Amino acid sequence: MKKAFVTGITGQDGSYLAEFLLHKEYEVHGLIRRSSTFNTERIDHLYHDFHTPDTKLFLHYGDLSVSGQLMDLLHSIQPDEIYHLGAQSHVRVSFDMPEYTGDVTGLGTLRILEAIRKTGIKTKFYQASSSEMFGAASPPQSENTTFQPRSPYAAAKVYAYYIVQNYRDAYGLFATNGILFNHESPRRGETFVTRKITRAATQIKLGLKNKLFLGNLDAKRDWGFAGDFVEAMWLMLQQDKPDDFVIATGETHSVREFTEKVFSKLNLDYNKYVSVDPRYFRPTEVDILLGDASKAKKALGWKPKVTFDALIDMMIATDMELAKKEKTLLDAGFSCNNSERLT
Ligand SMILES: NC(=O)c1ccc[n+]([C@@H]2O[C@H](COP(=O)([O-])OP(=O)(O)OC[C@H]3O[C@@H](n4cnc5c(N)ncnc54)[C@H](OP(=O)(O)O)[C@@H]3O)[C@@H](O)[C@H]2O)c1
């Protein structure tokens, strides 16, 4: 039985990846942060008390800003594969917390690589690199495109990308960068724009809310489904040699188009409900991301399965159920928080 160690297991991608690996009979070890509220909602359906026989998912407290403990964990688990997904992953928030983002998103990768090097464990390492690294570069963007990062988040990811390549060259580690374009799902955090839109539109449909404030409606992104993208992460670690791969759908759509589509699927006119609030603008914007994943298609045999339309339908369906539950609670006299968030 193979063992995997997953940082960021409580996040969107971590939860899909944990499902995928458990299905493949891996023993999965996840790093989780101590929090005063529960932060394991996305993986609760996978977790069984560790006293249960045949348990294959184990969770360990830790933090990417602390190196010694990462070393102890890797030494005791001895994973065959490491999927490093943990990060301060919100681009807009990285402008508010640049130092923290550099520490966790940039140096966090170095801490794990150092833990691998110092413990001497034999393992394969996956780094969650990001299309945000391309920033202002002209589309389509591929493995050969020069990075032009436009945020503290993207700059931290560029550092992590190059330190992965350096540890591969300097120490012969099997270390791989997956340069993933945006990927969404019903499990996307609610402050990320796609989920913010599907959450608000379904609440508006049921009369729970009457306004949605967004930032730059003209930004264009290459949006895929997170469930498809985690398969690509796994495929990268099944290769004989480490390499770097772009993973994308090869389609780009504006935030306006996403919004218009979501509202019209609910028979609503988005113009009546959506307002632009400059508070959500980034100091430096990324206008267009459009990935060329032909290398991954050829070498990994990977291609996306879920279309843009099907992704939107999936997100609307889940958020409509959530909105219905909120409405039931409200109708029964309970309060429910649907106020605007900071991001
Ligand atoms: N989704 C995308 O479109 C996309 C595209 C390209 C690259 N990426 C990258 O892919 C990775 C996964 O993305 P995602 O969408 O799943 O992100 P996400 O939902 O925001 O999840 C981030 C994960 O990192 C954990 N984390 C944050 N700070 C940490 C720290 N100091 N120590 C330990 N864990 C920490 C979070 O834990 P809590 O649950 O406790 O907050 C969470 O589990 C990230 O590195 C992201 O930057 C994402």
CSV table of C-alpha atoms and ligand atoms in Angstrom, one decimal:
chain,number,residue,atom,x,y,z
A,1,MET,CA,0.0,0.0,0.0
A,2,LYS,CA,1.4,3.4,-1.0
A,3,LYS,CA,1.5,6.2,1.5
A,4,ALA,CA,0.8,9.9,0.6
A,5,PHE,CA,1.3,13.0,2.7
A,6,VAL,CA,-1.0,15.9,1.7
A,7,THR,CA,-0.6,19.5,3.0
A,8,GLY,CA,-3.7,21.6,2.5
A,9,ILE,CA,-5.9,18.5,2.9
A,10,THR,CA,-8.8,20.6,4.3
A,11,GLY,CA,-8.8,22.8,1.2
A,12,GLN,CA,-10.8,22.4,-2.0
A,13,ASP,CA,-8.1,20.5,-3.8
A,14,GLY,CA,-6.9,18.6,-0.8
A,15,SER,CA,-10.4,17.1,-0.2
A,16,TYR,CA,-10.8,15.9,-3.9
A,17,LEU,CA,-7.2,14.6,-3.9
A,18,ALA,CA,-7.8,12.7,-0.6
A,19,GLU,CA,-10.9,11.1,-2.1
A,20,PHE,CA,-9.0,10.2,-5.2
A,21,LEU,CA,-6.0,8.6,-3.3
A,22,LEU,CA,-8.2,6.7,-0.9
A,23,HIS,CA,-10.1,5.3,-3.8
A,24,LYS,CA,-6.8,4.1,-5.2
A,25,GLU,CA,-6.1,2.4,-1.8
A,26,TYR,CA,-3.5,4.8,-0.6
A,27,GLU,CA,-2.9,5.4,3.1
A,28,VAL,CA,-3.3,9.1,3.3
A,29,HIS,CA,-1.8,11.4,5.9
A,30,GLY,CA,-2.9,15.0,6.0
A,31,LEU,CA,-1.5,18.1,7.7
A,32,ILE,CA,-4.2,20.2,9.4
A,33,ARG,CA,-4.0,23.5,11.3
A,34,ARG,CA,-5.3,23.8,14.8
A,35,SER,CA,-8.3,26.2,14.7
A,36,SER,CA,-10.8,27.3,17.3
A,37,THR,CA,-13.6,26.4,14.9
A,38,PHE,CA,-13.8,23.2,12.8
A,39,ASN,CA,-11.8,23.4,9.6
A,40,THR,CA,-12.3,19.8,8.4
A,41,GLU,CA,-15.7,20.2,6.8
A,42,ARG,CA,-14.5,19.2,3.3
A,43,ILE,CA,-13.0,15.9,4.5
A,44,ASP,CA,-15.4,15.0,7.3
A,45,HIS,CA,-17.1,12.4,5.0
A,46,LEU,CA,-13.7,10.6,4.6
A,47,TYR,CA,-12.6,10.6,8.2
A,48,HIS,CA,-13.1,7.8,10.6
A,49,ASP,CA,-11.8,7.7,14.2
A,50,PHE,CA,-8.2,6.3,14.0
A,51,HIS,CA,-9.2,3.5,16.4
A,52,THR,CA,-11.5,2.1,13.6
A,53,PRO,CA,-9.9,-1.0,12.0
A,54,ASP,CA,-8.8,-0.4,8.3
A,55,THR,CA,-8.7,3.4,8.7
A,56,LYS,CA,-6.7,4.8,5.8
A,57,LEU,CA,-6.9,8.5,6.5
A,58,PHE,CA,-4.8,10.0,9.3
A,59,LEU,CA,-4.6,13.7,10.3
A,60,HIS,CA,-1.7,15.4,11.9
A,61,TYR,CA,-1.5,18.9,13.4
A,62,GLY,CA,1.1,21.2,12.0
A,63,ASP,CA,1.8,24.4,10.2
A,64,LEU,CA,3.8,25.3,7.1
A,65,SER,CA,5.5,28.1,9.0
A,66,VAL,CA,7.2,25.6,11.4
A,67,SER,CA,10.0,23.5,9.9
A,68,GLY,CA,11.1,21.2,12.8
A,69,GLN,CA,7.7,19.5,13.1
A,70,LEU,CA,7.4,19.0,9.3
A,71,MET,CA,10.7,17.1,9.5
A,72,ASP,CA,9.5,14.9,12.4
A,73,LEU,CA,6.2,14.1,10.6
A,74,LEU,CA,7.9,13.1,7.3
A,75,HIS,CA,10.5,11.1,9.2
A,76,SER,CA,7.8,9.1,11.0
A,77,ILE,CA,5.3,8.7,8.1
A,78,GLN,CA,7.9,8.0,5.3
A,79,PRO,CA,5.5,8.8,2.5
A,80,ASP,CA,6.0,7.6,-1.0
A,81,GLU,CA,4.4,10.7,-2.4
A,82,ILE,CA,4.0,14.2,-1.0
A,83,TYR,CA,1.3,16.6,-2.4
A,84,HIS,CA,2.1,20.1,-1.2
A,85,LEU,CA,-1.2,22.0,-1.6
A,86,GLY,CA,-1.1,24.1,1.6
A,87,ALA,CA,-0.9,27.8,1.0
A,88,GLN,CA,-2.4,31.2,1.7
A,89,SER,CA,-4.1,30.8,-1.6
A,90,HIS,CA,-6.2,34.0,-2.0
A,91,VAL,CA,-4.7,36.5,-4.5
A,92,ARG,CA,-6.6,39.6,-3.2
A,93,VAL,CA,-5.8,38.7,0.5
A,94,SER,CA,-2.1,38.4,-0.4
A,95,PHE,CA,-2.0,42.2,-0.9
A,96,ASP,CA,-3.3,42.6,2.6
A,97,MET,CA,-1.0,40.0,4.1
A,98,PRO,CA,2.1,40.0,1.8
A,99,GLU,CA,4.6,38.9,4.5
A,100,TYR,CA,2.5,36.0,5.7
A,101,THR,CA,1.8,34.9,2.1
A,102,GLY,CA,5.6,35.0,1.4
A,103,ASP,CA,6.2,32.9,4.5
A,104,VAL,CA,3.6,30.2,4.0
A,105,THR,CA,3.1,30.1,0.3
A,106,GLY,CA,6.8,30.7,-0.6
A,107,LEU,CA,9.0,29.5,2.2
A,108,GLY,CA,6.5,26.7,3.2
A,109,THR,CA,7.6,24.9,0.1
A,110,LEU,CA,11.3,25.3,1.0
A,111,ARG,CA,10.5,23.9,4.5
A,112,ILE,CA,9.1,20.7,3.1
A,113,LEU,CA,11.9,20.3,0.5
A,114,GLU,CA,14.4,20.8,3.3
A,115,ALA,CA,12.6,18.2,5.4
A,116,ILE,CA,12.8,15.7,2.6
A,117,ARG,CA,16.5,16.5,2.1
A,118,LYS,CA,17.5,16.4,5.7
A,119,THR,CA,15.5,13.2,6.6
A,120,GLY,CA,16.8,11.6,3.4
A,121,ILE,CA,13.4,9.9,2.8
A,122,LYS,CA,12.7,8.4,-0.7
A,123,THR,CA,9.7,10.2,-1.9
A,124,LYS,CA,8.1,12.0,-4.9
A,125,PHE,CA,7.1,15.7,-4.4
A,126,TYR,CA,4.3,17.7,-6.0
A,127,GLN,CA,4.3,21.5,-5.8
A,128,ALA,CA,1.0,23.3,-6.3
A,129,SER,CA,2.2,26.0,-8.7
A,130,SER,CA,-0.2,28.5,-10.2
A,131,SER,CA,-1.2,30.2,-13.5
A,132,GLU,CA,-1.1,33.4,-11.5
A,133,MET,CA,2.7,33.2,-11.9
A,134,PHE,CA,2.2,34.1,-15.6
A,135,GLY,CA,0.5,37.4,-14.6
A,136,ALA,CA,0.8,39.9,-17.3
A,137,ALA,CA,2.3,37.4,-19.9
A,138,SER,CA,0.4,37.2,-23.2
A,139,PRO,CA,-1.9,34.2,-23.7
A,140,PRO,CA,-1.9,31.3,-24.4
A,141,GLN,CA,0.5,30.5,-21.5
A,142,SER,CA,2.5,27.3,-21.5
A,143,GLU,CA,5.6,25.8,-19.7
A,144,ASN,CA,7.8,28.0,-22.0
A,145,THR,CA,6.1,31.3,-21.1
A,146,THR,CA,8.1,33.8,-18.9
A,147,PHE,CA,6.5,34.5,-15.5
A,148,GLN,CA,5.3,38.1,-14.9
A,149,PRO,CA,3.8,37.8,-11.4
A,150,ARG,CA,1.3,40.6,-10.4
A,151,SER,CA,0.7,39.9,-6.7
A,152,PRO,CA,2.5,38.9,-3.6
A,153,TYR,CA,0.7,35.5,-4.0
A,154,ALA,CA,2.1,35.0,-7.5
A,155,ALA,CA,5.6,36.2,-6.4
A,156,ALA,CA,5.6,33.7,-3.6
A,157,LYS,CA,4.5,30.9,-6.0
A,158,VAL,CA,7.3,31.9,-8.4
A,159,TYR,CA,9.8,31.6,-5.6
A,160,ALA,CA,8.4,28.1,-4.7
A,161,TYR,CA,8.5,27.1,-8.4
A,162,TYR,CA,12.2,27.9,-8.7
A,163,ILE,CA,13.2,26.4,-5.4
A,164,VAL,CA,11.5,23.1,-6.5
A,165,GLN,CA,13.6,23.2,-9.7
A,166,ASN,CA,16.7,24.0,-7.7
A,167,TYR,CA,16.2,21.0,-5.3
A,168,ARG,CA,15.6,18.8,-8.3
A,169,ASP,CA,18.8,19.8,-9.9
A,170,ALA,CA,21.0,20.2,-6.8
A,171,TYR,CA,19.9,17.2,-4.8
A,172,GLY,CA,18.3,14.9,-7.4
A,173,LEU,CA,14.9,15.0,-5.6
A,174,PHE,CA,11.9,13.8,-7.6
A,175,ALA,CA,10.2,17.2,-7.4
A,176,THR,CA,7.5,18.4,-9.8
A,177,ASN,CA,5.6,21.6,-10.5
A,178,GLY,CA,2.0,21.4,-11.6
A,179,ILE,CA,1.2,24.8,-13.0
A,180,LEU,CA,-2.6,24.7,-12.6
A,181,PHE,CA,-5.0,27.2,-14.1
A,182,ASN,CA,-8.1,28.1,-12.1
A,183,HIS,CA,-10.2,25.2,-11.0
A,184,GLU,CA,-13.4,25.4,-9.2
A,185,SER,CA,-16.1,23.2,-7.6
A,186,PRO,CA,-19.0,23.3,-5.1
A,187,ARG,CA,-16.2,23.0,-2.5
A,188,ARG,CA,-14.4,26.2,-3.6
A,189,GLY,CA,-14.0,28.7,-0.8
A,190,GLU,CA,-16.8,31.2,-0.6
A,191,THR,CA,-14.6,34.3,-1.1
A,192,PHE,CA,-13.3,33.1,-4.4
A,193,VAL,CA,-15.2,34.8,-7.2
A,194,THR,CA,-16.9,31.8,-8.9
A,195,ARG,CA,-18.3,30.5,-5.6
A,196,LYS,CA,-19.1,33.9,-4.4
A,197,ILE,CA,-21.3,34.3,-7.6
A,198,THR,CA,-23.1,30.9,-7.4
A,199,ARG,CA,-23.7,31.4,-3.6
A,200,ALA,CA,-25.1,34.9,-4.0
A,201,ALA,CA,-27.2,34.1,-7.1
A,202,THR,CA,-28.9,31.1,-5.5
A,203,GLN,CA,-29.6,33.2,-2.4
A,204,ILE,CA,-31.0,36.0,-4.5
A,205,LYS,CA,-33.2,33.5,-6.3
A,206,LEU,CA,-34.7,32.4,-3.0
A,207,GLY,CA,-35.1,36.0,-1.7
A,208,LEU,CA,-32.4,35.7,0.9
A,209,LYS,CA,-30.3,38.5,-0.6
A,210,ASN,CA,-30.8,41.2,-3.1
A,211,LYS,CA,-27.3,42.4,-4.1
A,212,LEU,CA,-23.9,41.0,-5.1
A,213,PHE,CA,-20.8,43.2,-5.1
A,214,LEU,CA,-17.9,42.1,-7.3
A,215,GLY,CA,-14.5,43.5,-8.4
A,216,ASN,CA,-13.2,43.5,-12.0
A,217,LEU,CA,-15.8,41.9,-14.3
A,218,ASP,CA,-13.6,42.0,-17.3
A,219,ALA,CA,-10.8,39.7,-15.9
A,220,LYS,CA,-10.7,36.5,-18.0
A,221,ARG,CA,-9.8,33.1,-16.6
A,222,ASP,CA,-9.3,29.5,-17.7
A,223,TRP,CA,-11.7,27.7,-15.4
A,224,GLY,CA,-11.7,23.9,-14.9
A,225,PHE,CA,-13.2,21.4,-12.4
A,226,ALA,CA,-11.0,20.7,-9.4
A,227,GLY,CA,-11.9,17.0,-9.4
A,228,ASP,CA,-10.4,16.7,-12.9
A,229,PHE,CA,-7.3,18.6,-11.9
A,230,VAL,CA,-6.3,16.4,-8.9
A,231,GLU,CA,-6.0,13.5,-11.3
A,232,ALA,CA,-3.3,15.4,-13.1
A,233,MET,CA,-1.4,15.9,-9.9
A,234,TRP,CA,-1.3,12.2,-9.3
A,235,LEU,CA,-0.4,11.4,-12.9
A,236,MET,CA,2.7,13.7,-12.6
A,237,LEU,CA,4.0,11.7,-9.6
A,238,GLN,CA,3.5,8.4,-11.5
A,239,GLN,CA,6.1,9.4,-14.2
A,240,ASP,CA,9.6,8.0,-14.2
A,241,LYS,CA,11.2,11.5,-14.3
A,242,PRO,CA,10.2,14.7,-12.6
A,243,ASP,CA,9.0,17.5,-14.9
A,244,ASP,CA,6.8,20.6,-14.9
A,245,PHE,CA,3.3,20.7,-16.5
A,246,VAL,CA,0.6,23.2,-17.3
A,247,ILE,CA,-2.9,22.0,-16.5
A,248,ALA,CA,-5.7,23.9,-18.1
A,249,THR,CA,-8.9,23.6,-20.1
A,250,GLY,CA,-7.7,25.8,-23.0
A,251,GLU,CA,-10.8,28.0,-22.8
A,252,THR,CA,-11.1,31.5,-21.3
A,253,HIS,CA,-14.2,33.3,-20.0
A,254,SER,CA,-14.7,36.7,-18.3
A,255,VAL,CA,-16.0,37.1,-14.8
A,256,ARG,CA,-18.9,39.0,-16.5
A,257,GLU,CA,-19.7,35.9,-18.7
A,258,PHE,CA,-19.6,33.6,-15.7
A,259,THR,CA,-21.9,35.9,-13.8
A,260,GLU,CA,-24.3,36.4,-16.7
A,261,LYS,CA,-24.5,32.6,-17.2
A,262,VAL,CA,-25.1,31.8,-13.6
A,263,PHE,CA,-27.9,34.3,-13.3
A,264,SER,CA,-29.5,33.4,-16.6
A,265,LYS,CA,-29.5,29.7,-15.6
A,266,LEU,CA,-31.6,30.9,-12.6
A,267,ASN,CA,-33.8,33.0,-14.9
A,268,LEU,CA,-32.4,36.2,-13.4
A,269,ASP,CA,-30.9,39.3,-15.1
A,270,TYR,CA,-27.5,39.9,-13.4
A,271,ASN,CA,-27.7,43.6,-14.3
A,272,LYS,CA,-30.4,44.1,-11.7
A,273,TYR,CA,-28.4,42.6,-8.9
A,274,VAL,CA,-24.7,43.0,-9.5
A,275,SER,CA,-22.7,46.1,-8.7
A,276,VAL,CA,-19.0,46.7,-9.0
A,277,ASP,CA,-17.2,47.7,-5.7
A,278,PRO,CA,-13.7,49.0,-6.2
A,279,ARG,CA,-12.8,47.6,-2.8
A,280,TYR,CA,-12.5,44.2,-4.5
A,281,PHE,CA,-10.1,45.5,-7.2
A,282,ARG,CA,-6.5,44.3,-6.9
A,283,PRO,CA,-3.7,47.0,-6.9
A,284,THR,CA,-2.3,45.1,-10.0
A,285,GLU,CA,-4.7,43.0,-12.0
A,286,VAL,CA,-4.1,39.9,-14.2
A,287,ASP,CA,-6.2,40.5,-17.3
A,288,ILE,CA,-6.3,37.2,-19.0
A,289,LEU,CA,-5.2,33.6,-18.3
A,290,LEU,CA,-5.5,31.0,-20.9
A,291,GLY,CA,-3.5,27.8,-20.6
A,292,ASP,CA,-1.9,25.5,-23.2
A,293,ALA,CA,-1.9,22.0,-21.7
A,294,SER,CA,-0.7,20.2,-24.7
A,295,LYS,CA,2.5,18.9,-23.0
A,296,ALA,CA,0.4,17.3,-20.2
A,297,LYS,CA,-2.1,15.9,-22.8
A,298,LYS,CA,0.8,14.2,-24.6
A,299,ALA,CA,3.0,13.1,-21.7
A,300,LEU,CA,0.4,12.3,-19.1
A,301,GLY,CA,-2.6,11.4,-21.3
A,302,TRP,CA,-4.6,14.0,-19.2
A,303,LYS,CA,-7.5,16.0,-20.4
A,304,PRO,CA,-10.4,17.8,-18.6
A,305,LYS,CA,-13.7,16.0,-18.5
A,306,VAL,CA,-16.1,18.6,-17.0
A,307,THR,CA,-17.1,21.5,-19.3
A,308,PHE,CA,-17.5,25.1,-18.3
A,309,ASP,CA,-21.3,24.8,-18.5
A,310,ALA,CA,-21.4,21.5,-16.5
A,311,LEU,CA,-19.1,23.1,-13.8
A,312,ILE,CA,-21.6,26.0,-13.4
A,313,ASP,CA,-24.5,23.6,-13.2
A,314,MET,CA,-22.8,21.6,-10.5
A,315,MET,CA,-22.0,24.6,-8.4
A,316,ILE,CA,-25.5,26.1,-8.8
A,317,ALA,CA,-27.1,22.7,-7.8
A,318,THR,CA,-25.1,22.5,-4.6
A,319,ASP,CA,-25.5,26.1,-3.6
A,320,MET,CA,-29.3,26.0,-4.3
A,321,GLU,CA,-29.5,23.1,-1.8
A,322,LEU,CA,-27.5,25.2,0.7
A,323,ALA,CA,-29.8,28.3,0.1
A,324,LYS,CA,-32.9,26.2,0.6
A,325,LYS,CA,-31.6,25.0,4.0
A,326,GLU,CA,-30.9,28.6,4.9
A,327,LYS,CA,-34.4,29.6,3.9
A,328,THR,CA,-35.9,26.9,6.0
A,329,LEU,CA,-33.9,28.1,9.0
A,330,LEU,CA,-34.9,31.7,8.4
A,331,ASP,CA,-38.5,30.8,7.9
A,332,ALA,CA,-38.3,29.0,11.3
A,333,GLY,CA,-37.0,32.2,12.9
A,334,PHE,CA,-33.3,31.4,13.1
A,335,SER,CA,-30.8,33.9,11.9
A,336,CYS,CA,-28.4,33.1,9.1
A,337,ASN,CA,-25.3,35.0,8.0
A,338,ASN,CA,-25.4,36.0,4.4
A,339,SER,CA,-23.6,39.3,4.7
A,340,GLU,CA,-20.8,40.5,2.4
A,341,ARG,CA,-17.3,39.3,3.3
A,342,LEU,CA,-14.1,41.3,3.1
A,343,THR,CA,-12.8,39.7,-0.1
B,1,LIG,N1,-7.8,26.4,-6.9
B,1,LIG,C1,-7.2,27.0,-7.8
B,1,LIG,O1,-7.7,27.5,-8.8
B,1,LIG,C2,-5.7,26.9,-7.8
B,1,LIG,C3,-5.0,27.2,-9.0
B,1,LIG,C4,-3.6,27.1,-9.0
B,1,LIG,C5,-2.9,26.8,-7.8
B,1,LIG,N2,-3.6,26.6,-6.7
B,1,LIG,C6,-2.9,26.2,-5.5
B,1,LIG,O2,-3.3,24.9,-5.2
B,1,LIG,C7,-3.3,24.7,-3.8
B,1,LIG,C8,-4.7,24.2,-3.4
B,1,LIG,O3,-5.6,25.2,-3.7
B,1,LIG,P1,-7.1,25.2,-3.1
B,1,LIG,O4,-8.0,25.9,-4.0
B,1,LIG,O5,-7.4,23.8,-2.5
B,1,LIG,O6,-6.8,26.2,-1.8
B,1,LIG,P2,-7.6,26.3,-0.5
B,1,LIG,O7,-9.0,25.8,-0.6
B,1,LIG,O8,-7.5,27.8,-0.1
B,1,LIG,O9,-6.8,25.4,0.6
B,1,LIG,C9,-5.6,25.9,1.1
B,1,LIG,C10,-5.2,24.8,2.2
B,1,LIG,O10,-3.9,25.3,2.8
B,1,LIG,C11,-4.1,25.2,4.2
B,1,LIG,N3,-3.2,26.2,4.8
B,1,LIG,C12,-3.2,27.5,4.7
B,1,LIG,N4,-2.2,28.0,5.5
B,1,LIG,C13,-1.6,27.0,6.1
B,1,LIG,C14,-0.5,26.9,7.0
B,1,LIG,N5,0.1,28.0,7.5
B,1,LIG,N6,-0.1,25.7,7.5
B,1,LIG,C15,-0.8,24.6,7.0
B,1,LIG,N7,-1.8,24.6,6.1
B,1,LIG,C16,-2.2,25.8,5.7
B,1,LIG,C17,-5.5,25.5,4.4
B,1,LIG,O11,-5.9,25.1,5.7
B,1,LIG,P3,-7.2,25.7,6.5
B,1,LIG,O12,-8.4,24.8,5.9
B,1,LIG,O13,-6.9,25.4,7.9
B,1,LIG,O14,-7.3,27.1,6.1
B,1,LIG,C18,-6.2,24.7,3.3
B,1,LIG,O15,-6.2,23.3,3.7
B,1,LIG,C19,-2.9,26.0,-3.1
B,1,LIG,O16,-1.5,26.0,-2.9
B,1,LIG,C20,-3.2,27.0,-4.2
B,1,LIG,O17,-2.4,28.2,-4.1
B,1,LIG,C21,-5.0,26.6,-6.7
